[in-house]
Coordinates of C-alpha atoms and ligand atoms in Angstrom, one line a residue:
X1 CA 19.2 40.3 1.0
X2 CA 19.2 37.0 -0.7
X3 CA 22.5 34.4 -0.3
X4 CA 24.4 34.6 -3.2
X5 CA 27.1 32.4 -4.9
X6 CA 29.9 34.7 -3.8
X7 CA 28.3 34.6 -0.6
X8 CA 29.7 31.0 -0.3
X9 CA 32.9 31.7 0.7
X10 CA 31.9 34.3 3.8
X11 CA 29.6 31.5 5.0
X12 CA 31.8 28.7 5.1
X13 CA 34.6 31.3 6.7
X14 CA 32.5 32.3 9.6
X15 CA 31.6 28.6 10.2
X16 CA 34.8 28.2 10.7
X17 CA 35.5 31.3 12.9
X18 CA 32.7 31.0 14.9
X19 CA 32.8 27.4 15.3
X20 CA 30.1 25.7 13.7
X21 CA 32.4 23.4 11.0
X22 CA 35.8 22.8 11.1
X23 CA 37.6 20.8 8.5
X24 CA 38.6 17.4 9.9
X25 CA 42.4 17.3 11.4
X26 CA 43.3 20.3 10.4
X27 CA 46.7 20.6 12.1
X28 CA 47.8 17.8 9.7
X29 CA 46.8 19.3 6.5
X30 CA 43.1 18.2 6.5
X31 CA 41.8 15.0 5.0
X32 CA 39.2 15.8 1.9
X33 CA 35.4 15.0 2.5
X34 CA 35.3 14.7 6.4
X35 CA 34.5 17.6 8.7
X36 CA 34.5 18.0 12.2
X37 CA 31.3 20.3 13.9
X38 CA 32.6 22.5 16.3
X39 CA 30.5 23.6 19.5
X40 CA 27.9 25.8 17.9
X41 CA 27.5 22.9 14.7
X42 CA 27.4 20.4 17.2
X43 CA 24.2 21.9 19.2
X44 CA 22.9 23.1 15.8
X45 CA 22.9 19.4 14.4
X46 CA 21.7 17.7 17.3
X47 CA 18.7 20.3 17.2
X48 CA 18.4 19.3 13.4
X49 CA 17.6 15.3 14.3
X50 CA 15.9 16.2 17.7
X51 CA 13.8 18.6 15.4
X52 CA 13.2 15.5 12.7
X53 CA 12.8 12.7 15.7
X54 CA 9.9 14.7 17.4
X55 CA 8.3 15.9 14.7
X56 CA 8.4 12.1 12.4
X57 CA 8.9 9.5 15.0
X58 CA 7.3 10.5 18.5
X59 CA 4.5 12.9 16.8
X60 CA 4.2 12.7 13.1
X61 CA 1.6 14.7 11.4
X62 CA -1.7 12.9 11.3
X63 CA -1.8 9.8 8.6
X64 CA -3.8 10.5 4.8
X65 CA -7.8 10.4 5.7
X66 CA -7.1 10.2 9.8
X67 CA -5.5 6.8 8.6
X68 CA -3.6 5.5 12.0
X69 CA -0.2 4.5 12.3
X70 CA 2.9 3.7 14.2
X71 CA 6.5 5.0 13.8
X72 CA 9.4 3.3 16.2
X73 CA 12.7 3.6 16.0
X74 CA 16.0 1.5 16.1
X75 CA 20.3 2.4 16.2
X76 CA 21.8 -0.4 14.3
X77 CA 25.6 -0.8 14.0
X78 CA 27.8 0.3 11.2
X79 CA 29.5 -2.7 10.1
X80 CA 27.0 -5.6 9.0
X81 CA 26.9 -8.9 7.8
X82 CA 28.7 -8.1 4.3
X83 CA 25.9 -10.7 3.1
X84 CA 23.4 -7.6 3.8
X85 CA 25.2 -5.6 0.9
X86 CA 25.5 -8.4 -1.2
X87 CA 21.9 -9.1 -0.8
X88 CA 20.8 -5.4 -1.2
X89 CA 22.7 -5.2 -4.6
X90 CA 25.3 -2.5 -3.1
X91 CA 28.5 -5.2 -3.5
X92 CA 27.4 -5.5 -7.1
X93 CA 26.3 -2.0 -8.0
X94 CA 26.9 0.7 -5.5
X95 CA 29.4 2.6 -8.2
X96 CA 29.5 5.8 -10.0
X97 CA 31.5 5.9 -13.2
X98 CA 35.0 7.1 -12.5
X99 CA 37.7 8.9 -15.3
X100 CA 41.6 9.1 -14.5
X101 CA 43.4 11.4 -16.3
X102 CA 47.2 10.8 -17.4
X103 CA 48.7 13.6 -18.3
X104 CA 51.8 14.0 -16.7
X105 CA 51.2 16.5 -13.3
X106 CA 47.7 16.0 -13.6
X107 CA 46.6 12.4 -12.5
X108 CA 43.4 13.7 -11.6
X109 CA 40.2 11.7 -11.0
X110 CA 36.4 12.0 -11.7
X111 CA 32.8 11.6 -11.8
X112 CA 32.3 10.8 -15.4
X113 CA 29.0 11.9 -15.1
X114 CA 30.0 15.7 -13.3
X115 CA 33.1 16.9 -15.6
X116 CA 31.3 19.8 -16.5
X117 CA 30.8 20.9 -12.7
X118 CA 34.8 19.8 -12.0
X119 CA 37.7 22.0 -12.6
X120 CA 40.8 20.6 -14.7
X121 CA 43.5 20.5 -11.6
X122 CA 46.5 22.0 -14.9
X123 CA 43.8 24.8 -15.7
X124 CA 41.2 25.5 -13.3
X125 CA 39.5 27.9 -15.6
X126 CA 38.4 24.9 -18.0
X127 CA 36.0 21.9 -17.0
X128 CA 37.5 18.7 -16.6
X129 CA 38.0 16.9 -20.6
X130 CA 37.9 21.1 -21.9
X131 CA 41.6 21.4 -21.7
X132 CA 43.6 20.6 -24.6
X133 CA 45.9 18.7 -22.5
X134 CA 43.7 16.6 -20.8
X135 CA 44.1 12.6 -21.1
X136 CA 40.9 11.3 -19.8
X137 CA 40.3 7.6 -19.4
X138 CA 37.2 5.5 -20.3
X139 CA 35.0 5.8 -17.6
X140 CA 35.1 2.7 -15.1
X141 CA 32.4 1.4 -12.4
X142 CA 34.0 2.7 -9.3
X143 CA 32.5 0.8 -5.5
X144 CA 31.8 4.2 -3.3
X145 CA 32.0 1.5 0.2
X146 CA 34.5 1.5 2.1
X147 CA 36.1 -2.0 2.7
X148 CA 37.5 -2.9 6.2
X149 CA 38.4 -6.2 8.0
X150 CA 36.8 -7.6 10.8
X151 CA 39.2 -9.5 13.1
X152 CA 42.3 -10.9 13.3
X153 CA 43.0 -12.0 9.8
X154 CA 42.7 -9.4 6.6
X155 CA 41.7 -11.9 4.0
X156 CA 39.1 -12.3 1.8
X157 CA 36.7 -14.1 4.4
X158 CA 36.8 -10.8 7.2
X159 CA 36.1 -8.3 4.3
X160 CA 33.3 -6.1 5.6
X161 CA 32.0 -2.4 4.5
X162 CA 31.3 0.6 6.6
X163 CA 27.5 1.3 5.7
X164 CA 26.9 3.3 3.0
X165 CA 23.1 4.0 4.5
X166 CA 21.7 3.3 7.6
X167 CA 18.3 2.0 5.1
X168 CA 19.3 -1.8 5.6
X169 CA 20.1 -2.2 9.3
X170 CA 16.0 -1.2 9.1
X171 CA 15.5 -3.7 6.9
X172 CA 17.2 -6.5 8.7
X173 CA 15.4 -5.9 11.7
X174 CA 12.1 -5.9 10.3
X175 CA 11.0 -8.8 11.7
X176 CA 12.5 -8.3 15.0
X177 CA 11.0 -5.3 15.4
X178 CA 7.7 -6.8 14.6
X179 CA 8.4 -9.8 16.7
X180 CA 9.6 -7.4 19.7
X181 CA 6.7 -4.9 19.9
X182 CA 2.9 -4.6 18.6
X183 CA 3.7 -2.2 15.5
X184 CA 1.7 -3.6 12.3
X185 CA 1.1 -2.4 8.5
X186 CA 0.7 0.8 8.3
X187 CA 4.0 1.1 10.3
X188 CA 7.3 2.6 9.7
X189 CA 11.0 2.1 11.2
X190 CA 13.0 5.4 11.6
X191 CA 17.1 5.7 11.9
X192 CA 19.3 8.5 12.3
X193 CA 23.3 7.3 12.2
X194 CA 26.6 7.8 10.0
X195 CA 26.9 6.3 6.6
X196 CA 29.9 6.1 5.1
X197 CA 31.0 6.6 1.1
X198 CA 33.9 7.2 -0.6
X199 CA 33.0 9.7 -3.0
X200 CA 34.7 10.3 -6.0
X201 CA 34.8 14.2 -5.6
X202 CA 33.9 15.3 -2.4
X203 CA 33.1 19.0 -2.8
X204 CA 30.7 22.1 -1.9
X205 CA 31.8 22.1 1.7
X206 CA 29.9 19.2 4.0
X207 CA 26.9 18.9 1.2
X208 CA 29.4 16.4 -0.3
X209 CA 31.0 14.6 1.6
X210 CA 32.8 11.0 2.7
X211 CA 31.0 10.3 6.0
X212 CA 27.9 11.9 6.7
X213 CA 25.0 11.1 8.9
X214 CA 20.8 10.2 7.2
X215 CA 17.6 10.3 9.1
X216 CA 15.9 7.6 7.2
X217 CA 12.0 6.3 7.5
X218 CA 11.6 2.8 6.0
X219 CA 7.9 2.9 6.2
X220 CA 5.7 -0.2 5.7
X221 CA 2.4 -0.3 3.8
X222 CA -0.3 -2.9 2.0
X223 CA 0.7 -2.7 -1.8
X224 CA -3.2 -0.8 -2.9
X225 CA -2.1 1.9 -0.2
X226 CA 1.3 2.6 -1.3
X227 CA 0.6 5.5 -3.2
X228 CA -1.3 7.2 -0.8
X229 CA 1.4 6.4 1.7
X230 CA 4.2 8.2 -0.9
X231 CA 2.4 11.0 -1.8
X232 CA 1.3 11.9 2.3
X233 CA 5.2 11.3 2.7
X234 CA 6.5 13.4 0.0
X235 CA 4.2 16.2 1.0
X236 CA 5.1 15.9 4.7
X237 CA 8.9 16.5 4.5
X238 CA 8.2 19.3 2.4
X239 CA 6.4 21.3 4.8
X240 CA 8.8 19.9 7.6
X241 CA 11.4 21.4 6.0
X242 CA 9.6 24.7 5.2
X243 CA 8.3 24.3 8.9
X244 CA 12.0 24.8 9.8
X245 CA 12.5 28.2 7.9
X246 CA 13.5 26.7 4.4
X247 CA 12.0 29.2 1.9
X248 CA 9.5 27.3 -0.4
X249 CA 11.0 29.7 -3.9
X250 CA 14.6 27.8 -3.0
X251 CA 12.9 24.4 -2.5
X252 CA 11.9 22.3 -5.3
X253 CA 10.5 18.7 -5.4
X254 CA 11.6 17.3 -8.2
X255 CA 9.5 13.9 -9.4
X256 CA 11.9 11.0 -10.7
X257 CA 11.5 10.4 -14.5
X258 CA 10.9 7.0 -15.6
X259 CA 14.1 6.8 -17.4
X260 CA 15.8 7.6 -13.7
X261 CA 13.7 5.9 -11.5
X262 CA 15.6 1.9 -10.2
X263 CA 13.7 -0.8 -11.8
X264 CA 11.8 -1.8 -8.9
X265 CA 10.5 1.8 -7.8
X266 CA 7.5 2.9 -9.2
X267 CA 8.0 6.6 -8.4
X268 CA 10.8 9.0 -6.2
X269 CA 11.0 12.8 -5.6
X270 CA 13.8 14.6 -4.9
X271 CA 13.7 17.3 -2.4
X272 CA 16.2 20.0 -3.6
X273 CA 17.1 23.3 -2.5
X274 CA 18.8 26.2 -3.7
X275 CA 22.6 26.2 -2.4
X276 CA 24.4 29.5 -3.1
X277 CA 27.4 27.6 -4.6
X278 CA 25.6 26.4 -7.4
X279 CA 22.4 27.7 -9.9
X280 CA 21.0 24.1 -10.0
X281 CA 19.0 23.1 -7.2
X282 CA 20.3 20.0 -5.4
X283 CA 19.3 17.4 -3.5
X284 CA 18.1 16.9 0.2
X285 CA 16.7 14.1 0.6
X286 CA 15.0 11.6 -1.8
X287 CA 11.3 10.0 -1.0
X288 CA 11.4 6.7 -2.5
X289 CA 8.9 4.3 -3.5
X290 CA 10.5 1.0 -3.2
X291 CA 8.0 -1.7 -4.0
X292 CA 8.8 -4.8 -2.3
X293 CA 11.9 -5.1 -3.5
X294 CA 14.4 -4.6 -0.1
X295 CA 12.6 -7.5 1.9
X296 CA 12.2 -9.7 -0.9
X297 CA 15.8 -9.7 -1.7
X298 CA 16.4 -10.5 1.7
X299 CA 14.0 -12.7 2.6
X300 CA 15.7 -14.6 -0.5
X301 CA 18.9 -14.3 0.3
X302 CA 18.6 -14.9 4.2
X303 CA 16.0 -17.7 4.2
X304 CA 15.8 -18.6 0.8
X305 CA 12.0 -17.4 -0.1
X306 CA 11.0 -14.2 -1.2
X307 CA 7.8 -14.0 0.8
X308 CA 9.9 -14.9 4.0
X309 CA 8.7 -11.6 5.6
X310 CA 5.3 -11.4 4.5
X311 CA 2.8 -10.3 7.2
X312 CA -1.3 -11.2 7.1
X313 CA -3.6 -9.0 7.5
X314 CA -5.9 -9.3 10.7
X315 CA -8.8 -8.4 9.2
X316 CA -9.0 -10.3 5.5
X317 CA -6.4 -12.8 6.1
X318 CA -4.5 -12.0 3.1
X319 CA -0.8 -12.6 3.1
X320 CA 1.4 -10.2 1.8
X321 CA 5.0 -8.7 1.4
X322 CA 4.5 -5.3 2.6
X323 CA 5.7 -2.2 -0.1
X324 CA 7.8 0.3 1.3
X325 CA 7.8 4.4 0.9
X326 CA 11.2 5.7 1.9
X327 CA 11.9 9.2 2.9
X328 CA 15.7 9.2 3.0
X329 CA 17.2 12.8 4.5
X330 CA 21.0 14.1 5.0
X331 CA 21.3 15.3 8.3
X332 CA 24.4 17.3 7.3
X333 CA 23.0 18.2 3.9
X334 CA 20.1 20.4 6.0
X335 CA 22.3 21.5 8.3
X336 CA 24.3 23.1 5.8
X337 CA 21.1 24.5 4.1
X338 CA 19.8 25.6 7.6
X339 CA 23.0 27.6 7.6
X340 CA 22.8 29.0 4.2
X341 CA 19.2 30.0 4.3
X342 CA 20.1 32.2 7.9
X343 CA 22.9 33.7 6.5
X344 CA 22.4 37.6 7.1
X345 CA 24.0 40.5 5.9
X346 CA 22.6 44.1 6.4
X347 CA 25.2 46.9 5.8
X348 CA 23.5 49.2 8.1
X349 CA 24.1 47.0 11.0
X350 CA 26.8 47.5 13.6
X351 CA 27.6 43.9 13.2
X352 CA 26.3 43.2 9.5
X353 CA 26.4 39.2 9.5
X354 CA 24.0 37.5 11.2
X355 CA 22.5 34.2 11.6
X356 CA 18.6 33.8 11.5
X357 CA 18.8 30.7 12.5
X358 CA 14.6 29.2 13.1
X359 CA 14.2 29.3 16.5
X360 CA 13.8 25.7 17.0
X361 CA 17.3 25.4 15.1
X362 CA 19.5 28.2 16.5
X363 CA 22.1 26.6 18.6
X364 CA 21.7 29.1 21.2
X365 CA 18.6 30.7 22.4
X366 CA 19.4 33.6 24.5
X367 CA 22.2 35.3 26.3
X368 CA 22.3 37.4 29.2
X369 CA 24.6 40.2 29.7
X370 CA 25.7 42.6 32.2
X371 CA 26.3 46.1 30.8
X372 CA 29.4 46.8 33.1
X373 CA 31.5 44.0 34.8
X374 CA 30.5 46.4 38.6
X375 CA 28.0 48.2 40.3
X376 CA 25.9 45.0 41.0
X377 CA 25.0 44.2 37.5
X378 CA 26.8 40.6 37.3
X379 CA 25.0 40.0 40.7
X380 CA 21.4 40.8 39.3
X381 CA 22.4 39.1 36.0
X382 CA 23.8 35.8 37.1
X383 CA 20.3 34.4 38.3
X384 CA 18.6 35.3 35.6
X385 CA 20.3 33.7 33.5
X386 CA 20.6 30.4 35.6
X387 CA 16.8 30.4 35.5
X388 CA 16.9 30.9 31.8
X389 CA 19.4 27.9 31.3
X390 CA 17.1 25.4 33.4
X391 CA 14.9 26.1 30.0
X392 CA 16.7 26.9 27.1
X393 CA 20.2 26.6 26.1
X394 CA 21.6 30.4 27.5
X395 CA 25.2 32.1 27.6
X396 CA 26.2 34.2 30.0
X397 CA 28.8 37.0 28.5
X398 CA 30.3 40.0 30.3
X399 CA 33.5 40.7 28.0
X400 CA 34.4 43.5 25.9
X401 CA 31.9 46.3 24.9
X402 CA 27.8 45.6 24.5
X403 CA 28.2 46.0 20.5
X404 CA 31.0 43.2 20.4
X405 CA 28.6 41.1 22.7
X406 CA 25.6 41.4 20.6
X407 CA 27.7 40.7 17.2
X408 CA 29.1 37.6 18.5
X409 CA 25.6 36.8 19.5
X410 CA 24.1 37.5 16.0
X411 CA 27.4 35.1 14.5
X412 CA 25.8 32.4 16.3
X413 CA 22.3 33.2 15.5
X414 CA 21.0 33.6 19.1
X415 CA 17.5 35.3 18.8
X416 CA 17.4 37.1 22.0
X417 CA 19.7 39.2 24.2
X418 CA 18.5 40.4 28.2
X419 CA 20.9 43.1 28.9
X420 CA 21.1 44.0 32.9
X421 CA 21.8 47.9 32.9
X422 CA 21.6 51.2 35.2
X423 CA 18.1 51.4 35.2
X424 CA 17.6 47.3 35.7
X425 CA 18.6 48.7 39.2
X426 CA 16.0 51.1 39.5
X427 CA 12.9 49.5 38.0
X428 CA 13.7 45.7 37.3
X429 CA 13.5 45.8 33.9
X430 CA 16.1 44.6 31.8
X431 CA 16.2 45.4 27.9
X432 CA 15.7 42.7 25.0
X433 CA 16.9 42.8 21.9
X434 CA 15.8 41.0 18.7
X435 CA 18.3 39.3 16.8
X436 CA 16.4 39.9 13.2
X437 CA 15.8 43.4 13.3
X438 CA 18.3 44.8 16.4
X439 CA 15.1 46.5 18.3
X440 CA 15.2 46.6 21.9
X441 CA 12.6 47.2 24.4
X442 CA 12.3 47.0 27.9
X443 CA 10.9 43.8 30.6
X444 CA 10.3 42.9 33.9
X445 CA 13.4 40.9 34.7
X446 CA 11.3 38.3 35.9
X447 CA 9.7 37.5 33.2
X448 CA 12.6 36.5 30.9
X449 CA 11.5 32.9 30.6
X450 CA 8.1 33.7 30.0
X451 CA 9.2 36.0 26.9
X452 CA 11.5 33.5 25.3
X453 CA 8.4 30.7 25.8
X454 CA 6.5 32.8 24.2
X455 CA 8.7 34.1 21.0
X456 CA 9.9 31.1 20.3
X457 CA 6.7 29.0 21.1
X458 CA 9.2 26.0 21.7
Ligands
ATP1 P1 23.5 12.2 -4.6 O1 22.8 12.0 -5.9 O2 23.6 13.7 -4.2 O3 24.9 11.5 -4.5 P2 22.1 10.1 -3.5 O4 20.8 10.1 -4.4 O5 23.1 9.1 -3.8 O6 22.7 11.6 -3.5 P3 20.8 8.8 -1.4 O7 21.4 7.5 -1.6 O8 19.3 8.9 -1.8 O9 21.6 10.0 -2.0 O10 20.9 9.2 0.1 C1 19.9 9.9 0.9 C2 20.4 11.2 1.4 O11 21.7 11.1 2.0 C3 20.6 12.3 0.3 O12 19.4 12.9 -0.1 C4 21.6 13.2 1.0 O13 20.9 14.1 1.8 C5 22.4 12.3 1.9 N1 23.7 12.0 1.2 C6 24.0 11.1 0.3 N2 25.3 11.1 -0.1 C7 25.8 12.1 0.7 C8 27.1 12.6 0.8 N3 28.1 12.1 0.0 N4 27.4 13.6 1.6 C9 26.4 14.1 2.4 N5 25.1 13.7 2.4 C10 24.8 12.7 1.5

């Protein structure tokens, strides 16, 4: 029952039906590369940073050898300084090459480096340049920020840029945050927020798109430790996301070559997974190792020497600028794969689509239903489910027929269903039903809690 290409199109239809993505002002004709999460996306996403948050920042996973550390966090604002992305090299070089065409109806524009993955607009069957007709351009550096003005007056002097990662708002703050609390090396900084690009061809539903939103770790080592510190990273989100019900045959880490990696990096892996729209896997999230580089170009730039935020170590005294290991993660790019990888359809089901969301993921965790709409059935089911909801996010349906109620249940990817029935009356048990397999068996309507804490083990 693997997700396959074709499957694509049903996925991204029932997110729309059901409500996890909607495509951003719709009613006007849309606007391409921004999306809008509707009420199940919304709970979904949230419980995709919670999920990263808990699990990275308040209780990572121990350090390499028991090694100690601290991980804090900060919520910086979008617009900056435009010095910060002058310093960071993103004014100067934050471009992918572009190609116009000119024939006449066509006047379409892209990625020079991803023709062969876009459709000519005149004939969609050909790639991009494969059309007889097509008038492609040289390929020119085209600036992915997007420019705004801060104040009053739009001139040259208010230009500013909506952040195109939430990486350097860390790096700013470094030494307030090291001036403001008692963190030291080994340490790391942690951000989740929007970032902001104006991509050349946003495509392949929210994986590409114009705003999105990164959980980034700008973590802060002695340079002889970095590798240690890059490799522990690496492996970590890998297992985090296979913790999260990623299967490990659609994940691949995929280890920078030299010829790719920025001049100042000494290694990067890409994390990349399987999407059904394409047979290449794609990236995730990248685990960067930076050097020194980010607080030497702004320790140059904002006070004029390089070793401006170099920190000494207690112990030997040495002073140092610390290297920096930077797992860099799309909050909407696993969402999306969170979505993919639950997609369910089984033919032999009433209601063959269904979302295995993990449980820590899935937007909803149980409903509560009672069979008929009378003979006392919404008055035993109401309280269970209000005790339910003081725990775990819990709807409360009791239209239409059971079978309608469990498919829109299995849409949203809600593991567990309490139905209240004739016989809840009799004995006080109410019947559960699994969302991966459709079983049902019986329990004491009083333990509903207890059997969702322990199936989920949230
Ligand atoms: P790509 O090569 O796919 O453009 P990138 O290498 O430029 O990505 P980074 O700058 O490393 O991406 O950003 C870190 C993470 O932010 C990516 O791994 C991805 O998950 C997410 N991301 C980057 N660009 C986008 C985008 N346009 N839409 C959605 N998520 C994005």
């Amino acid at each position: 029952m693997s997700v396959e290409k074709k499957d694509m199109e049903k996925i991204v239809a029932l997110c729309r039906r059901r409500g996890f993505i909607f495509g951003s002002s719709e009613i006007y004709g849309g606007i391409g590369g921004f999306w809008d999460y509707g009420p199940l996306g919304t709970e979904l996403k949230r419980n995709v940073k919670d999920a990263w948050w808990e699990d990275m920042v308040r209780n990572p996973p121990e350090g390499p050898n028991g090694k100690e550390f601290q991980m804090v966090g900060v919520d910086c604002s979008i617009i900056m300084n435009p010095k910060v992305w002058e310093a960071s090299g993103h004014v100067g070089g934050f471009s992918d090459p572009m190609v116009d065409c000119k024939t006449e109806g066509c006047k379409g524009r892209f990625r020079a480096d991803q023709l062969c993955e876009s459709p000519c607009p005149l004939k969609p069957s050909k790639m991009a340049g494969d059309f007889e007709k097509c008038g492609l351009t040289e390929a020119r550096a085209f600036n992915l920020m997007f420019q705004t003005y801060v104040g009053a007056m739009q001139d040259n002097s208010s230009v500013a840029y909506l952040r195109p990662e939430t990486a350097q708002g860390i790096f700013v703050n470094f030494k307030n945050v090291m001036d403001s609390t008692r963190v030291k090396v080994p340490f790391g900084i942690a951000q989740i927020g929007k970032a902001f690009r104006n991509e050349i061809n946003p495509r392949n539903f929210t994986f590409r798109s114009r705003e999105f939103e990164q959980m980034e770790i700008e973590f802060f080592c002695h340079p002889d430790e970095s590798m240690m510190w890059y490799e522990y990273w690496r492996d970590v989100r890998i297992k985090w996301y296979e913790s999260l019900g990623i299967r490990s045959d659609k994940l691949r880490p995929r280890e920078q070559g030299e010829d790719e990696l920025a001049h100042y990096s000494d290694a990067c892996t890409d994390i990349e997974y399987l999407f059904p729209f394409s047979d290449e896997t794609q990236e995730l999230e990248g685990v960067a190792h930076r050097g020194n580089f980010d607080l030497r170009a702004h320790g140059t730039a904002s006070k004029g020497k390089e070793n401006a935020f170099a920190v000494i170590d207690d112990a030997t005294k040495e002073r140092f600028v610390p290297h920096v290991i930077e797992p860099s993660a799309g909050v909407d790019r696993f969402t999306l794969a969170s979505i993919t990888e639950a997609y369910s359809y089984d033919e032999n089901r009433a209601s063959p689509e269904f979302m295995k969301f993990h449980p820590r993921l899935a937007p909803i965790k149980a409903a509560v239903f009672p069979l008929v709409g009378k003979d006392g059935m919404p008055e035993i089911a109401d309280p269970i489910y209000r005790e339910i909801k003081k725990r775990f996010p819990c709807q409360y349906d009791a239209k239409q027929s059971i079978g309608k109620r469990y498919a829109r249940m299995d849409e949203a990817g809600t593991p567990f269903c309490f139905t209240v029935d004739g016989q809840t009356k009799e004995d006080g048990t109410v019947t559960v039903r699994n969302r991966d397999d459709a079983s049902q068996h019986r329990i004491d309507k009083s333990r509903c809690v207890e059997y969702l804490q322990d199936q989920l083990s949230l």
